[in-house]
Short mmCIF file of C-alpha atoms in Angstrom, two decimals:
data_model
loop_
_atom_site.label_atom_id
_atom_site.label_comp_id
_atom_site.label_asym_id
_atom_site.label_seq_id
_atom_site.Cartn_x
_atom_site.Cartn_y
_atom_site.Cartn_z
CA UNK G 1 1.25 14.45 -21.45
CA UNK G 2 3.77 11.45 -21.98
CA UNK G 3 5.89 12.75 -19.13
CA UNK G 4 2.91 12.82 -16.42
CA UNK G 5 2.33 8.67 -18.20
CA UNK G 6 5.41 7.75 -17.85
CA UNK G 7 5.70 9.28 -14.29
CA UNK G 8 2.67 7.51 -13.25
CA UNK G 9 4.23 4.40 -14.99
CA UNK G 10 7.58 4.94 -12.78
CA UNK G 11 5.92 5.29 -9.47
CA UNK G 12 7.05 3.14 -7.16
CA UNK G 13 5.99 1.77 -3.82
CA UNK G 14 8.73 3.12 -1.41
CA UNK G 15 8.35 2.00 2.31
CA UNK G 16 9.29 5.50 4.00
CA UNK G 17 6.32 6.86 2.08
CA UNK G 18 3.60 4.25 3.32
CA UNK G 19 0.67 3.52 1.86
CA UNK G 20 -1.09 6.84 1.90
CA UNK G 21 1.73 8.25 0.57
CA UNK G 22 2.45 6.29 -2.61
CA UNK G 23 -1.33 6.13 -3.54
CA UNK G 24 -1.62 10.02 -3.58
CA UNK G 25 1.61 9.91 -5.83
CA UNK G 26 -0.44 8.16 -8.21
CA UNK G 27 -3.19 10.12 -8.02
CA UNK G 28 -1.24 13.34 -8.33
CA UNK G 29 0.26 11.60 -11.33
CA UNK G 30 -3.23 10.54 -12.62
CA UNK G 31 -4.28 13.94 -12.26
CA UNK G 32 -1.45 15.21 -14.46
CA UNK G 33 -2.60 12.86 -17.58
CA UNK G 34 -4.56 14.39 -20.31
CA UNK G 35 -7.38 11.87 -20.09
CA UNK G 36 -7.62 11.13 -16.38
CA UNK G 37 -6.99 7.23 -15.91
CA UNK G 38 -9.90 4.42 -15.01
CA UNK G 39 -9.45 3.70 -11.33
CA UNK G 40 -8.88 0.31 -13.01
CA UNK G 41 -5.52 1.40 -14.09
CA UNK G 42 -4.57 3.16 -11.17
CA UNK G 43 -5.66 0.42 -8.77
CA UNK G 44 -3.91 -1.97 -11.08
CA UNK G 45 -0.78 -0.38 -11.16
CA UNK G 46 -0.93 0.07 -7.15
CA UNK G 47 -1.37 -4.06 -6.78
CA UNK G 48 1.66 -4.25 -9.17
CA UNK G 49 4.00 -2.10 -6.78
CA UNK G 50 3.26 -2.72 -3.22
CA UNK G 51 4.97 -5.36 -1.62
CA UNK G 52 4.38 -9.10 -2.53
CA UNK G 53 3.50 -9.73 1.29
CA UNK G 54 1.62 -7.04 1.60
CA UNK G 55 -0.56 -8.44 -1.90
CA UNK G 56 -1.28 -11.73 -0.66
CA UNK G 57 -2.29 -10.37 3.17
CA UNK G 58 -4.74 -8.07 1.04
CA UNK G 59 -6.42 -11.20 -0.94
CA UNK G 60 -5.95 -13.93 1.15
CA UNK G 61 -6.58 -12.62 4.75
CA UNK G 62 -8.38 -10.00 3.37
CA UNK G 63 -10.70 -11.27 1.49
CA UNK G 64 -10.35 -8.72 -1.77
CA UNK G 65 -10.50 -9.56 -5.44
CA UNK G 66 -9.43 -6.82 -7.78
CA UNK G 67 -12.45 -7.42 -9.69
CA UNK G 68 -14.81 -6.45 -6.64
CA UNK G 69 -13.09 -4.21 -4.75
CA UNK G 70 -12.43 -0.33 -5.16
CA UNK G 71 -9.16 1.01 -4.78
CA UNK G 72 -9.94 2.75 -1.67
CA UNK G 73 -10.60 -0.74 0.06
CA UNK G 74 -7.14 -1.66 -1.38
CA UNK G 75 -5.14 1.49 0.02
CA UNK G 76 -7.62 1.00 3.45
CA UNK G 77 -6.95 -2.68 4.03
CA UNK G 78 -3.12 -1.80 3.21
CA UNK G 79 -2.98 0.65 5.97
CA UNK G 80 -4.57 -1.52 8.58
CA UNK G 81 -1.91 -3.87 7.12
CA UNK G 82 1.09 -1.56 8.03
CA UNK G 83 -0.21 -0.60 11.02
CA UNK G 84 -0.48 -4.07 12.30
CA UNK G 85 3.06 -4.98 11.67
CA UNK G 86 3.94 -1.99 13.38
CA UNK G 87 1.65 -2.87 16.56
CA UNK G 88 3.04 -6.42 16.58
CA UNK G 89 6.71 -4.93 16.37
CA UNK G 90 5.94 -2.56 19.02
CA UNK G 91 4.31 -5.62 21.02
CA UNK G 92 7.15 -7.65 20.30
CA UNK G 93 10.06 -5.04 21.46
CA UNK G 94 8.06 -4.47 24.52
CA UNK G 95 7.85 -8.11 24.77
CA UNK G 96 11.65 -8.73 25.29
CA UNK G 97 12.52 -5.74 27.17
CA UNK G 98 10.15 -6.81 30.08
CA UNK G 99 11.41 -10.73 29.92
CA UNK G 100 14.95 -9.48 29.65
CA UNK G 101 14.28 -7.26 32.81
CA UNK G 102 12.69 -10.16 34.89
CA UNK G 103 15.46 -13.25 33.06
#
């Protein structure tokens, strides 16, 4: 029982894994804890480990409190999140090839 804690404890946000990816680590991990954890704690532990830009998209742009908000809505509004950046970068890359085509 202490190892699935600490596991859970020791999960970290890694960016190859997305955001999908690192919440169903913690669930898994969650899952592996005698007394299955409050969503509280796992949605507390998620804010703690994605990243910092990420956090502050989430609240301020966002519009989500961790008192109101589920988890789910966390994890959901992170996705859109990533995705964006990725569109923009996409955007962006596409961007410069067609002005370095017609420069």
């Amino acid at each position: 029982m202490q190892d699935a804690w600490d596991s859970f404890h020791d999960a970290m946000y890694i960016v190859a894994e997305e955001v999908l990816g690192f919440y169903g680590i913690l669930l898994d991990h969650a899952q592996d804890i005698a007394v299955y954890l409050d969503e509280f704690t796992i949605q507390e532990h998620f804010l703690e480990e994605i990243p910092s830009d990420m956090l502050v998209v989430l609240i301020h742009d966002g519009g989500l409190a961790l008192e109101v908000n589920t988890v789910e809505e966390f994890v959901a509004e992170a996705k859109a999140y990533k995705n964006s950046i990725k569109m923009a970068a996409h955007y962006l890359e596409h961007s410069l090839k067609h002005h370095q085509n017609w420069g």
